[in-house]
XYZ file of C-alpha atoms in Angstrom:
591
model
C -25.397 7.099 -21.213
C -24.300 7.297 -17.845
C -20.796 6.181 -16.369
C -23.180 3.838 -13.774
C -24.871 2.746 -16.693
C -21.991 1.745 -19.449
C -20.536 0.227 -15.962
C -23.230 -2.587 -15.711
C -22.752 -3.358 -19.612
C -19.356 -3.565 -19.698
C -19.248 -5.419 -16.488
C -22.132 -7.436 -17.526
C -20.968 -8.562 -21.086
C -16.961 -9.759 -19.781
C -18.693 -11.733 -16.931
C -20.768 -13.207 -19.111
C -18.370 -13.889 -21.039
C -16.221 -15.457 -17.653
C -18.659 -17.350 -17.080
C -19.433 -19.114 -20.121
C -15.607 -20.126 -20.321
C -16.103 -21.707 -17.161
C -19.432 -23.485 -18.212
C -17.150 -24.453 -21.160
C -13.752 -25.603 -19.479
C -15.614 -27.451 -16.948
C -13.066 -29.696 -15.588
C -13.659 -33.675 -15.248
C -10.615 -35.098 -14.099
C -7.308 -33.596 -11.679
C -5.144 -33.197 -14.335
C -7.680 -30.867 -15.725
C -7.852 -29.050 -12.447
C -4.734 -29.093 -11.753
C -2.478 -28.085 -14.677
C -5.736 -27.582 -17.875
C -4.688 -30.980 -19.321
C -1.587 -30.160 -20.024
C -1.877 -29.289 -23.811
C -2.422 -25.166 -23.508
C -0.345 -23.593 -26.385
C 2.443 -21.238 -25.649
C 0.410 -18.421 -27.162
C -2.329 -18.983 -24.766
C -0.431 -19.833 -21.658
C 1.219 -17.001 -22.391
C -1.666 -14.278 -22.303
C -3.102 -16.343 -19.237
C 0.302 -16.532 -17.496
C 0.428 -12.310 -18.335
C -2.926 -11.944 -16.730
C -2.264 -14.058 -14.021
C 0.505 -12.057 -13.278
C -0.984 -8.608 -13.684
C -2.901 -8.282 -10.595
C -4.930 -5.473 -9.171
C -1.657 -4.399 -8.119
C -0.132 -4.066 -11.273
C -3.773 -2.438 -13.011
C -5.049 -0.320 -9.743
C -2.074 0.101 -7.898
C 1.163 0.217 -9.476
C 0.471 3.436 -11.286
C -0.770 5.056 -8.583
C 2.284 4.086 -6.071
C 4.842 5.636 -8.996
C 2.292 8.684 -9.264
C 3.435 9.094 -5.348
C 6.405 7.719 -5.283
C 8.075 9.479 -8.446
C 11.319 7.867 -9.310
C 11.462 5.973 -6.271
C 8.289 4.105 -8.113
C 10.668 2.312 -10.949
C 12.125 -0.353 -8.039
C 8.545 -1.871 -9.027
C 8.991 -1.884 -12.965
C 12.891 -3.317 -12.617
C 11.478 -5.931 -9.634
C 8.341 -7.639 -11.291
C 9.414 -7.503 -14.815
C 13.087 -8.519 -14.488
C 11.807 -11.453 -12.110
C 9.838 -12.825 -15.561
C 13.463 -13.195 -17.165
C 14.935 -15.272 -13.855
C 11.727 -17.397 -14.383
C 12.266 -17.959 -17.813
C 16.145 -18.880 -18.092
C 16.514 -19.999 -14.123
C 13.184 -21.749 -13.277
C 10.587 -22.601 -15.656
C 12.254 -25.348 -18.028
C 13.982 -27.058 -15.435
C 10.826 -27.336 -13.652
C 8.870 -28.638 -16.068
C 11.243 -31.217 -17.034
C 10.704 -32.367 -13.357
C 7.192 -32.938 -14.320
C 5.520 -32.211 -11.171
C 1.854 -30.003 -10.519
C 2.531 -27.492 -7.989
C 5.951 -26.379 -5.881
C 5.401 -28.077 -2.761
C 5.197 -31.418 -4.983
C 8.473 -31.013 -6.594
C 10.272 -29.884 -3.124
C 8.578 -32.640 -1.433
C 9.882 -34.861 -4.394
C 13.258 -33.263 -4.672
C 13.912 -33.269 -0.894
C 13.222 -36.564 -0.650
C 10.610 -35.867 2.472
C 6.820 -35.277 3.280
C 8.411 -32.373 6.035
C 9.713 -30.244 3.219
C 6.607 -31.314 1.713
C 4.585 -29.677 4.303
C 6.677 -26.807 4.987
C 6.508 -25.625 1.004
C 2.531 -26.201 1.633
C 2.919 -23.699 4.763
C 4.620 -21.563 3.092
C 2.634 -21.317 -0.374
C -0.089 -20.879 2.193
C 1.281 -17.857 3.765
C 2.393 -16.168 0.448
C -1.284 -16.428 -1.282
C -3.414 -15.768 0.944
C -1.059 -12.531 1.368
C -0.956 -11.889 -2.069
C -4.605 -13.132 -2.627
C -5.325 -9.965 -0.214
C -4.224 -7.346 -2.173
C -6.887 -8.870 -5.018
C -9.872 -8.866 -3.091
C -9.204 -5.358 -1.494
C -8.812 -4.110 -5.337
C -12.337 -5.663 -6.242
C -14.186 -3.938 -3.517
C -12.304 -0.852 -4.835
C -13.252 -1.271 -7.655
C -17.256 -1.941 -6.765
C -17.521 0.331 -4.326
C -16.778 3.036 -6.823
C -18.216 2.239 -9.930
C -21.269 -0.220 -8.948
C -21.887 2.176 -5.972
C -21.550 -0.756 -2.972
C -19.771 -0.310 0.080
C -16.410 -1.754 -0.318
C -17.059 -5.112 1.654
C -20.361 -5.714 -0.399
C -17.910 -5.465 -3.405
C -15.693 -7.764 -1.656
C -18.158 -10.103 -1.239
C -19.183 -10.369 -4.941
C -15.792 -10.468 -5.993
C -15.542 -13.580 -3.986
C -18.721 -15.414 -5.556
C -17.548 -14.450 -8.784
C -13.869 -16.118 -8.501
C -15.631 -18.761 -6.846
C -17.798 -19.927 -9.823
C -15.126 -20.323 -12.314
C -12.485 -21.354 -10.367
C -14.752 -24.248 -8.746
C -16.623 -25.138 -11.787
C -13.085 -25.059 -14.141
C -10.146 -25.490 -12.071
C -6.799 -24.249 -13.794
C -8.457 -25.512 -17.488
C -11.360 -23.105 -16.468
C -8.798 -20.224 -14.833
C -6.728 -20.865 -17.916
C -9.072 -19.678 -20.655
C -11.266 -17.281 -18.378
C -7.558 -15.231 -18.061
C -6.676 -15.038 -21.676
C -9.997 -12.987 -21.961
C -9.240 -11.474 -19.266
C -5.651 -10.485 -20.361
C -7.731 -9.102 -23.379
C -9.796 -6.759 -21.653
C -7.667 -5.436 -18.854
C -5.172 -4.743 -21.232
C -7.609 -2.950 -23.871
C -8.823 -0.684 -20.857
C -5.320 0.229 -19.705
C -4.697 1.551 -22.949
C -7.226 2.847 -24.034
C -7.507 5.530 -21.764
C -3.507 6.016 -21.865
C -3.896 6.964 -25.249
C -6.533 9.309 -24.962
C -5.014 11.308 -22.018
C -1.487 11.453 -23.999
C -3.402 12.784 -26.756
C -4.849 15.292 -24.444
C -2.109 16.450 -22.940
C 0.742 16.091 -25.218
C -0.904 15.745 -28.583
C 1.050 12.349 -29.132
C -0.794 8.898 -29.111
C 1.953 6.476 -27.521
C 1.872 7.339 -23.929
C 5.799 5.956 -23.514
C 7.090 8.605 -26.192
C 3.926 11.447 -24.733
C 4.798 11.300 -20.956
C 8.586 12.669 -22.140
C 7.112 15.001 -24.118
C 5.989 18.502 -24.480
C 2.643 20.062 -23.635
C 1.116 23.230 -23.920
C 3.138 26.136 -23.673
C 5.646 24.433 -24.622
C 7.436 22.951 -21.541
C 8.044 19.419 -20.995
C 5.740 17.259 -19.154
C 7.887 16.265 -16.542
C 9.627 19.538 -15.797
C 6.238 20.937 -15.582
C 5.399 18.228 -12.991
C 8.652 18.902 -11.235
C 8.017 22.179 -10.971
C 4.336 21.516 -9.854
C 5.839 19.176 -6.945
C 8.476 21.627 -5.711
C 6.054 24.385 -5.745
C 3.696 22.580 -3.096
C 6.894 21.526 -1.217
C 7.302 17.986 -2.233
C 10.648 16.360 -3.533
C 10.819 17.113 -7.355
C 9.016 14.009 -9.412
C 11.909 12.674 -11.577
C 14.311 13.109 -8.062
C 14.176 9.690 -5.326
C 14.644 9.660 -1.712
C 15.548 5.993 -1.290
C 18.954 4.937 -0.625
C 20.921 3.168 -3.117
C 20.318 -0.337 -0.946
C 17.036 0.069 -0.185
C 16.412 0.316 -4.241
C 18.402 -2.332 -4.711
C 17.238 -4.713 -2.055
C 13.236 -3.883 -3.264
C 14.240 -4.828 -6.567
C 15.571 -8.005 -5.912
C 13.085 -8.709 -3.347
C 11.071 -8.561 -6.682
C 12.746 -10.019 -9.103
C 13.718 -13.258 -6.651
C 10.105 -13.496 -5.401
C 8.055 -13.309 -8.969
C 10.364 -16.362 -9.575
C 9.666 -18.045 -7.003
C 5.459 -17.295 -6.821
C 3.637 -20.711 -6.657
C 1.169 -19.003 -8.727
C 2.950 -17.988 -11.692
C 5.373 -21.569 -11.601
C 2.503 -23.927 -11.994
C 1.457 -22.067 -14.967
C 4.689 -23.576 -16.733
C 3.191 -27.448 -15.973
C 0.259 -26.291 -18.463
C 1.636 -26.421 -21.818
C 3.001 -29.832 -23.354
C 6.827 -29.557 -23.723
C 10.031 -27.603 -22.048
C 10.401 -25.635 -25.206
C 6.428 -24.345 -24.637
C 7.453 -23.025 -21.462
C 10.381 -21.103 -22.705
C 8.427 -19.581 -25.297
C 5.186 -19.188 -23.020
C 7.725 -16.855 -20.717
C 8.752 -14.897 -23.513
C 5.493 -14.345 -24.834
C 4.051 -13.487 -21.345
C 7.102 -11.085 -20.603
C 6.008 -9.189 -23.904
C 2.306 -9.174 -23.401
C 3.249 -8.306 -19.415
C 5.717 -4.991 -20.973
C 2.875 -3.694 -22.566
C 1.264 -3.108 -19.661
C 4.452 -2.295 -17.322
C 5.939 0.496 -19.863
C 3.039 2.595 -20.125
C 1.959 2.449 -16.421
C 4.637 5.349 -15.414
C 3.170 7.498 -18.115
C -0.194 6.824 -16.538
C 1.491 8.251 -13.423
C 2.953 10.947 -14.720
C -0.701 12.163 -16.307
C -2.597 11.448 -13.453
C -0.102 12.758 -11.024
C -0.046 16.410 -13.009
C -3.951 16.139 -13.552
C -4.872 15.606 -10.246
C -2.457 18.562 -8.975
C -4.201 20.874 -11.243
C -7.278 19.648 -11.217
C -7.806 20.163 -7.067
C -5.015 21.953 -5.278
C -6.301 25.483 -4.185
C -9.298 24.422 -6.207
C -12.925 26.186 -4.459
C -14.399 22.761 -3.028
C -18.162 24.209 -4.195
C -16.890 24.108 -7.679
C -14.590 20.845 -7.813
C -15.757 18.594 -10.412
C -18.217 15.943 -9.575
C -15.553 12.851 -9.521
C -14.272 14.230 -6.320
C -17.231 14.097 -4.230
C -17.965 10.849 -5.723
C -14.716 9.003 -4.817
C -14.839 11.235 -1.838
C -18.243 9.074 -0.628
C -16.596 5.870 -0.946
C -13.589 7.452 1.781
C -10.489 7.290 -1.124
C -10.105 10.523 -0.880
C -10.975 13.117 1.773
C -10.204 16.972 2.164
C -10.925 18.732 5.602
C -11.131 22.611 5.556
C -9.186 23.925 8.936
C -9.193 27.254 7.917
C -12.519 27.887 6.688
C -11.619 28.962 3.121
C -13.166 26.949 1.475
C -10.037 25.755 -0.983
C -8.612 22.737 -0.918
C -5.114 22.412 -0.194
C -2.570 19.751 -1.127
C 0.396 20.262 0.189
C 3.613 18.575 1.614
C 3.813 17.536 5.156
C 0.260 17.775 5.651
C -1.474 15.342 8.195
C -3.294 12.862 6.333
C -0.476 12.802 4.029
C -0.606 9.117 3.356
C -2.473 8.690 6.527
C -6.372 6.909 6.077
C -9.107 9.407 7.437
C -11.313 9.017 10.030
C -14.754 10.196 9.378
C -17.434 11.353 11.537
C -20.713 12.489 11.441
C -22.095 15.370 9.093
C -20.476 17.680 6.496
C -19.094 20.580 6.617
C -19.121 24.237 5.807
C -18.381 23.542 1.523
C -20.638 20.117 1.930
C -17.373 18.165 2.426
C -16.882 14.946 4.804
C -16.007 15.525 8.482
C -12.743 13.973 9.401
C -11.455 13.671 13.336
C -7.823 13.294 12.681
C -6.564 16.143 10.260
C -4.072 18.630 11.631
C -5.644 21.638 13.111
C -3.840 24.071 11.458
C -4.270 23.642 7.997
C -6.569 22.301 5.062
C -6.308 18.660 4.526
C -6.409 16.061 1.459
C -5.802 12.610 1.938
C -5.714 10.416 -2.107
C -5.720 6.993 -1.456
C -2.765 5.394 -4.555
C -4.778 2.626 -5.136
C -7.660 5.207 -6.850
C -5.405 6.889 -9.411
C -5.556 4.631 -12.183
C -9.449 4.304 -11.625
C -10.226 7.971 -11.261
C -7.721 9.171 -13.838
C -10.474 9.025 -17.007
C -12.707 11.086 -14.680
C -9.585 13.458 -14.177
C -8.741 13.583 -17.614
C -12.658 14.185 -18.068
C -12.658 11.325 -20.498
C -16.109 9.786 -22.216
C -17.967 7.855 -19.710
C -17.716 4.497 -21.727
C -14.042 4.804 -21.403
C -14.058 4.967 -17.272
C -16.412 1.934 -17.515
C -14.280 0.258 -19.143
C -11.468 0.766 -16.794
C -13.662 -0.576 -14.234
C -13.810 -4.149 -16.060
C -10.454 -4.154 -16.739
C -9.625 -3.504 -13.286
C -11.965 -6.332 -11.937
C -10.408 -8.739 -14.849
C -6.907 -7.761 -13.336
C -8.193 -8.914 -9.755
C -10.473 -11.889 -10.479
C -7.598 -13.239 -12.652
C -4.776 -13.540 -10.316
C -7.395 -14.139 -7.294
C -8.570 -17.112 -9.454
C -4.796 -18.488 -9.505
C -3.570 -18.252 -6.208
C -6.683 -19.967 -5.023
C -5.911 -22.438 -7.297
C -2.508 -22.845 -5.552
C -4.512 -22.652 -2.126
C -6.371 -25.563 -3.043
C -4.198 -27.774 -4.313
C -1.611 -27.220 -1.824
C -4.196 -28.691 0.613
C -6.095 -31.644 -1.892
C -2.977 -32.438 -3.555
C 0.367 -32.052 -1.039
C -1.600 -32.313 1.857
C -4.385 -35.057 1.696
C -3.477 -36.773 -1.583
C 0.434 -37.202 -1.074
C 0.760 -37.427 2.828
C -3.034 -37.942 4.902
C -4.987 -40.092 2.159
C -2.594 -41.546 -0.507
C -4.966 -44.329 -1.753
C -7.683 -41.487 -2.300
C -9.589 -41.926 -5.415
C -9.267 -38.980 -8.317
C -13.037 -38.185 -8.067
C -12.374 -38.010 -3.786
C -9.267 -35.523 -4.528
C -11.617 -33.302 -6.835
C -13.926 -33.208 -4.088
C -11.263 -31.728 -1.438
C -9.617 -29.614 -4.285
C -12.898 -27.963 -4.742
C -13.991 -27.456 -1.203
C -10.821 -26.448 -0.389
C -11.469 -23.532 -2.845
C -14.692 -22.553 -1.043
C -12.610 -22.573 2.315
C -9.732 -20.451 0.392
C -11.797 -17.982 -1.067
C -13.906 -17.081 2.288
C -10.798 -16.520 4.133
C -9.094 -14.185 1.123
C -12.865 -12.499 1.247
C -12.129 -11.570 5.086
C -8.765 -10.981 4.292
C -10.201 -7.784 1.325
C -12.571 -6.694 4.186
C -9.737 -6.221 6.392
C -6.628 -5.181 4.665
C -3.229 -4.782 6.636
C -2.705 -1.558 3.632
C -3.520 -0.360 0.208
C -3.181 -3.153 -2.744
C 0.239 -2.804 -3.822
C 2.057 -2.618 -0.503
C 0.330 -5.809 0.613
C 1.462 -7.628 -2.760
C 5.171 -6.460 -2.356
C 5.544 -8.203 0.829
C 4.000 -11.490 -0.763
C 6.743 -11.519 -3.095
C 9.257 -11.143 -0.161
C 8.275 -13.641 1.512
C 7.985 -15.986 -1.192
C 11.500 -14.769 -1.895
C 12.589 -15.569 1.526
C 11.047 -19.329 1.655
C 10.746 -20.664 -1.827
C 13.147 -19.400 -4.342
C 16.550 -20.428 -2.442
C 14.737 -24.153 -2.113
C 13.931 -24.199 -5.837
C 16.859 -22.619 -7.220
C 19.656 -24.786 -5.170
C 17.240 -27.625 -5.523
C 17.868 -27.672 -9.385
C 21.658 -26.065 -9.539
C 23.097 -27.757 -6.123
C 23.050 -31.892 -6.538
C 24.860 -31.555 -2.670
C 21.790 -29.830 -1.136
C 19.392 -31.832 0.983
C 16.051 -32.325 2.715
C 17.789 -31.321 6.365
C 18.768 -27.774 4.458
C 15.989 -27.208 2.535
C 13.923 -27.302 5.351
C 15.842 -25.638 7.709
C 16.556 -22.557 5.002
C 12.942 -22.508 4.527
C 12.028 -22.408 8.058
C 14.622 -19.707 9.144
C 13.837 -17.454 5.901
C 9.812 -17.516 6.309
C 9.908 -16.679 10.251
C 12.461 -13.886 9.557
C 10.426 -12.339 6.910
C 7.457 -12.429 8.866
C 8.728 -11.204 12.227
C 9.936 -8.358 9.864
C 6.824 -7.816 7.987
C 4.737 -7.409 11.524
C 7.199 -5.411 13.553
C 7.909 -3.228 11.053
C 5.049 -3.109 8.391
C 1.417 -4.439 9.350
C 1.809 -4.431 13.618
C 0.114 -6.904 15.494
C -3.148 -6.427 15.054
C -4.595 -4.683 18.725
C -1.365 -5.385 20.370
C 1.367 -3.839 18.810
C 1.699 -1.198 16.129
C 4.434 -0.817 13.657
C 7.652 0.368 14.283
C 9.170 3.579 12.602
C 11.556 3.470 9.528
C 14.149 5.308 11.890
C 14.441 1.545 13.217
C 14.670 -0.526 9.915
C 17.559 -3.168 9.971
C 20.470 -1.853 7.742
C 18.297 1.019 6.581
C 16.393 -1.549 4.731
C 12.416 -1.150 3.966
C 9.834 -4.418 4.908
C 9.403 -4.308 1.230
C 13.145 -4.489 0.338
C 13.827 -6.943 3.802
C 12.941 -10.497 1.127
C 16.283 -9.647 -0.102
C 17.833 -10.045 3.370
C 15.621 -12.806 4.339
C 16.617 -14.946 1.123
C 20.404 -14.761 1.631
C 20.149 -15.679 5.325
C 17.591 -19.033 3.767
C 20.512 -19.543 1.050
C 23.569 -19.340 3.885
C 21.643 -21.659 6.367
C 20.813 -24.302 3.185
C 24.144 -24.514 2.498
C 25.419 -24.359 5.867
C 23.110 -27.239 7.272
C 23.288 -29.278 3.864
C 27.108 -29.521 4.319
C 26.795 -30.409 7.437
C 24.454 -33.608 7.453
C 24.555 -36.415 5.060
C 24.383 -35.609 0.801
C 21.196 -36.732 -0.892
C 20.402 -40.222 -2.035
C 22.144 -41.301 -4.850
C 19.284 -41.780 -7.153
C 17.897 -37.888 -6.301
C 21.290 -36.273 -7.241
C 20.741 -38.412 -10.702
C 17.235 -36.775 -10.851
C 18.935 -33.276 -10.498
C 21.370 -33.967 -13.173
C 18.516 -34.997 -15.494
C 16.540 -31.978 -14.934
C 19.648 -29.751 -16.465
C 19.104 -31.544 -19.705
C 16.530 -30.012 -22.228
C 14.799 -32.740 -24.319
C 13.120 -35.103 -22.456
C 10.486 -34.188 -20.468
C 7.175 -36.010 -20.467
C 4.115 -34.514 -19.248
C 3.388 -33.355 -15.936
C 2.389 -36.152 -12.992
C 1.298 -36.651 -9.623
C 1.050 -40.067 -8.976
C-alpha cells in the first residue's frame, strides 16, 4: 500500500480511538473538567503527564534542531528533562498539598489578592498561547505532508480535532485521550529509530548504535564530523555557544518546565501527595525514553540527509524530496545551471525560509527569489527531519505513516492541555473567583467550555502564522514562564516573608522584560520592526537563554519589594508552613 494510504489508516484508527475516549470521559461536573476527578493513578497520570509534555516540539522538532545544531543541541535534553526533577522534588508535592486547580488559583490564594490573581491569569495566558503555537504549526506540518493539505488546511483540522475532546472531556477527557496518545507517539518514535540503527550500524538500540560503527568500519560520528567539515560546517560533536549562553538556555529550561501551568495542574489529578511524587517519576522515565534516543535520531538523519542529497543530480533525487519540496520545507535553487544540488556552509537560505515564485526550473525544481546568485541553494526546514527521516532511511511505507500519527498525537496532546489551562484561567480565576463568584457549577462549565472554543481559534491563527519553526517558538514559552511564574511559586512555598506587593511586582517586571526581549531580539514587531542581530544580545545571551536573566531580576525585585512593605497575614504564613509537611493533603478544591 501506499504511504498516503497506510496514512489515512493509521490516522484514522488513533482518532478513532481519541475520540471514543472523549465520548467515554465525557465530563459532568468542574472537578471533572478541571482536574479528571481527582482519582487518576500515578501510572496513568504519569503516561498522560509524559505526553502532555512531549509536544510537537519534542516529536517533530527537537531532533531536528540537534541534527542542526550538533552539540550545541544537548542545552535542550539537560533543559526539559532536568526541569521534570525540579518539578518533582521542588514543586509538585507542595502544590498539591495546597489543594488548589490551576496556578493562578494557588497564587491568587497564596498572595492573599485577586491582582496576583489576575496577573498569574495574564501571564498563563501569554505562556500558552505561545507554547500552544508551536503545536498547531507542528499539526499543519504534519498534514500538509502526509494528508497532502496546505499547511493552514492542516491547521485548521488540527484545531477541530483538539476541539472535540477537549470540549466534550475536559482534563478527565485530555487525561485518558493522552495516555493513548503517549502510546502511540512513543511506538512511532521508536520504531523507526530502531530500524535506521539497524540500517546503519547493524545494532538495534539507537543510544548504543548512534556511537557506533558503520560500514567500513569508521564510527558514526567521526564519519559525520568528517561529512560536516568537508562541506565547511563546524564539526558535529564540536559547539559554538559560549559557556553562558549554554548555561543560561538550560536553566531557562529547566526553571520554566517547572513552572508550565500545563504540566503543574497535572499534579492536582491523582488522589494523594505521594501519587504526585511517583506520577513525576514515572513521567520522567516514560519522558527519557523519548529524550535519549532523539540525538541518535539526529545523528542518522543528519548523515542520511548529507548523503542522500548533497552534489546529488536533482533529476535523479529520490521522490521524498520533491514531495516535501511541494509543501515549501525544503527548497534547492540551481544558480549555476548544473543541475546538482549543493549543501553547503554559508549558503543563502542557510536557515533562511524561501520565497517562491512562479514556475520551475531547468531540473523541474521550485523557483525561489531570494537565493544567492552565485551559487546552488538548499534551504531544510528542522522541523521536517524527524518526519522525513523514514523516507531518508527509505524505510517501509507503514512505518512513515506511522510517524505521521505519532507526530499528530505529540501535538494534539499538549495542544489539548494548554487549552485546558486557557480555559480555566478565564472560567475559573477569572469569572468564577473574581467577576461572578455566586456562579452556579453548570454556568462555570458553560464559560470553561466556550472559553475553549475562543482558545483554540486564536492558537489556530496563531499555527497559520508562526513567529518561527516549532521548537524555537516553544523555548521562549518556557522562558517566559520562567521569568513570571516559577520565582512566584517557588518563594511562595519556601519564603513565609514573601508577599502579595512582591509577588506581583516580580511577576510584572519579569514578564515585560522577557517579552521586550523576545520581540526586539527574536520574533520583531510584526510590520514595524524586525529583529535585532545576535551581535547585540545583552551579556552575549540568546532570547532563548534570556528566561534565565529575566527570572533572577523577578526573584531580586520579590524579595526586594516583599522586604520592603508589610509581611503576610499571619494565618497565610501558617498556610506556607503547612504546605512543607507531607501527609495531609485532602483533595484538590476551588470553592
Amino acid at each position: 500500500m501506499s504511504v498516503q494510504t497506510w496514512t489515512w489508516i493509521l490516522v484514522g484508527i488513533t482518532f478513532a480511538l481519541y475520540f471514543g475516549i472523549a465520548i467515554w470521559a465525557r465530563a459532568g461536573s468542574t472537578k471533572e473538567f478541571y482536574v479528571a476527578g481527582g482519582g487518576v493513578s500515578p501510572l496513568a497520570n504519569g503516561m498522560a503527564t509524559a505526553a502532555d509534555w512531549m509536544s510537537a516540539a519534542s516529536f517533530i522538532s527537537m531532533a531536528g534542531l540537534i541534527s542542526f545544531m550538533g552539540y550545541d543541541g544537548s542545552v535542550f535534553l539537560m533543559g526539559w528533562t532536568g526541569g521534570y526533577v525540579l518539578l518533582a522534588l521542588l514543586l509538585a508535592p507542595y502544590l498539591r498539598k495546597f489543594g488548589k486547580f490551576t496556578v493562578p488559583d494557588f497564587i491568587g490564594d497564596r498572595y492573599y489578592s485577586n491582582t496576583a490573581r489576575t496577573v498569574a491569569v495574564l501571564c498563563a495566558l501569554i505562556v500558552s498561547f505561545t507554547y500552544v503555537a508551536g503545536q498547531m504549526r507542528g499539526v499543519g506540518i504534519v498534514f500538509s505532508q502526509f494528508l497532502q493539505v496546505d499547511i493552514n488546511v492542516g491547521v485548521i483540522i488540527g484545531m477541530t480535532v483538539v476541539l472535540i475532546f477537549a470540549f466534550l472531556g475536559g482534563m478527565k477527557g485530555i487525561t485518558y485521550t493522552q495516555v493513548a496518545q503517549y502510546c502511540v507517539l512513543i511506538f512511532a518514535f521508536m520504531v523507526p529509530a530502531i530500524f535506521i540503527s539497524l540500517q546503519m550500524t547493524g545494532n538495534p538500540i539507537p543510544q548504543i548504535g548512534m556511537g557506533g560503527k558503520v560500514e567500513g568500519g569508521a564510527f558514526l560520528l567521526d564519519k559525520l564530523d568528517t561529512l560536516h567539515t568537508e562541506l565547511g560546517f563546524n564539526e558535529y560533536t564540536s559547539g559554538t555557544k559560549s559557556t553562558w549562553d549554554v548555561f543560561a538556555i538550560t536553566l531557562a529550561l529547566m526553571v520554566g518546565t517547572a513552572g508550565l501551568p500545563h504540566v503543574i495542574v497535572r499534579f492536582f489529578t491523582v488522589p494523594k501527595v505521594k501519587d504526585a511524587r511517583k506520577s513525576a517519576g514515572l513521567a520522567l522515565l516514560f519522558i527519557a525514553i523519548l529524550y535519549t534516543t532523539a540525538p541518535a535520531i539526529a545523528v542518522f538523519a543528519r548523515t542520511n540527509l548529507i548523503e542522500t542529497v548533497n552534489n546529488k543530480e536533482y533529476t535523479g533525487i529520490p521522490e521524498w524530496f520533491k514531495n516535501w519540496e511541494d509543501t515549501g520545507l525544503i527548497a534547492w535553487s540551481d544558480k549555476n545551471n548544473d543541475g546538482k544540488i549543493q549543501y553547503v556552509a554559508g549558503s543563502a537560505l542557510n536557515g533562511k525560509k524561501p520565497v517562491f515564485i512562479d514556475g520551475r526550473g531547468k531540473s523541474g525544481e521550485r523557483m525561489i527569489s531570494n537565493a544567492n546568485d552565485a551559487a546552488n541553494e538548499l534551504y531544510v526546514d528542522r522541523d521536517i527531519m524527524v518526519l522525513a527521516n523514514p523516507e531518508i532511511a527509505n524505510l517501509p511505507n507503514w512505518v512513515i505513516a506511522l510517524v505521521a500519527a505519532g507526530g499528530l498525537a505529540a501535538a494534539l496532546s499538549t495542544a489539548a492541555g494548554l487549552l485546558l489551562v486557557i480555559s480555566t484561567s478565564i472560567s475559573h480565576d477569572l469569572i468564577k473567583k473574581q467577576l461572578k463568584p455566586d456562579i452556579s457549577e453548570k454556568g462555570e462549565l458553560m464559560w470553561a467550555r466556550i472559553a475553549i472554543v475562543f482558545a483554540i481559534i486564536i492558537a489556530g491563527l496563531f499555527g497559520i502564522y508562526p513567529p518561527g519553526f516549532v521548537a524555537a517558538v516553544v523555548a521562549l514559552a518556557f522562558g517566559l514562564a520562567a521569568a513570571s511564574f516559577f520565582p512566584a511559586i517557588i518563594l511562595g512555598i519556601f519564603d513565609k516573608r514573601m508577599n502579595k506587593q512582591g509577588a506581583i511586582a516580580g511577576m510584572v517586571v519579569g514578564i515585560t522584560l522577557m517579552l521586550f526581549y523576545m520581540i526586539r531580539y527574536k520574533t520583531g514587531l510584526i510590520g514595524v520592526m524586525d529583529p535585532r542581530p545576535a551581535s547585540e544580545w545583552w551579556f552575549g545571551t540568546s532570547p532563548e537563554g534570556f528566561g534565565t536573566v529575566a527570572m533572577v531580576v523577578n526573584v531580586v525585585v520579590s524579595v526586594i519589594v516583599s522586604r520592603m512593605t508589610s509581611p503576610p497575614p499571619a494565618d497565610v504564613q501558617e498556610i506556607v508552613e503547612n504546605i512543607r509537611i507531607p501527609s495531609g493533603a485532602g483533595e484538590a478544591t476551588h470553592h
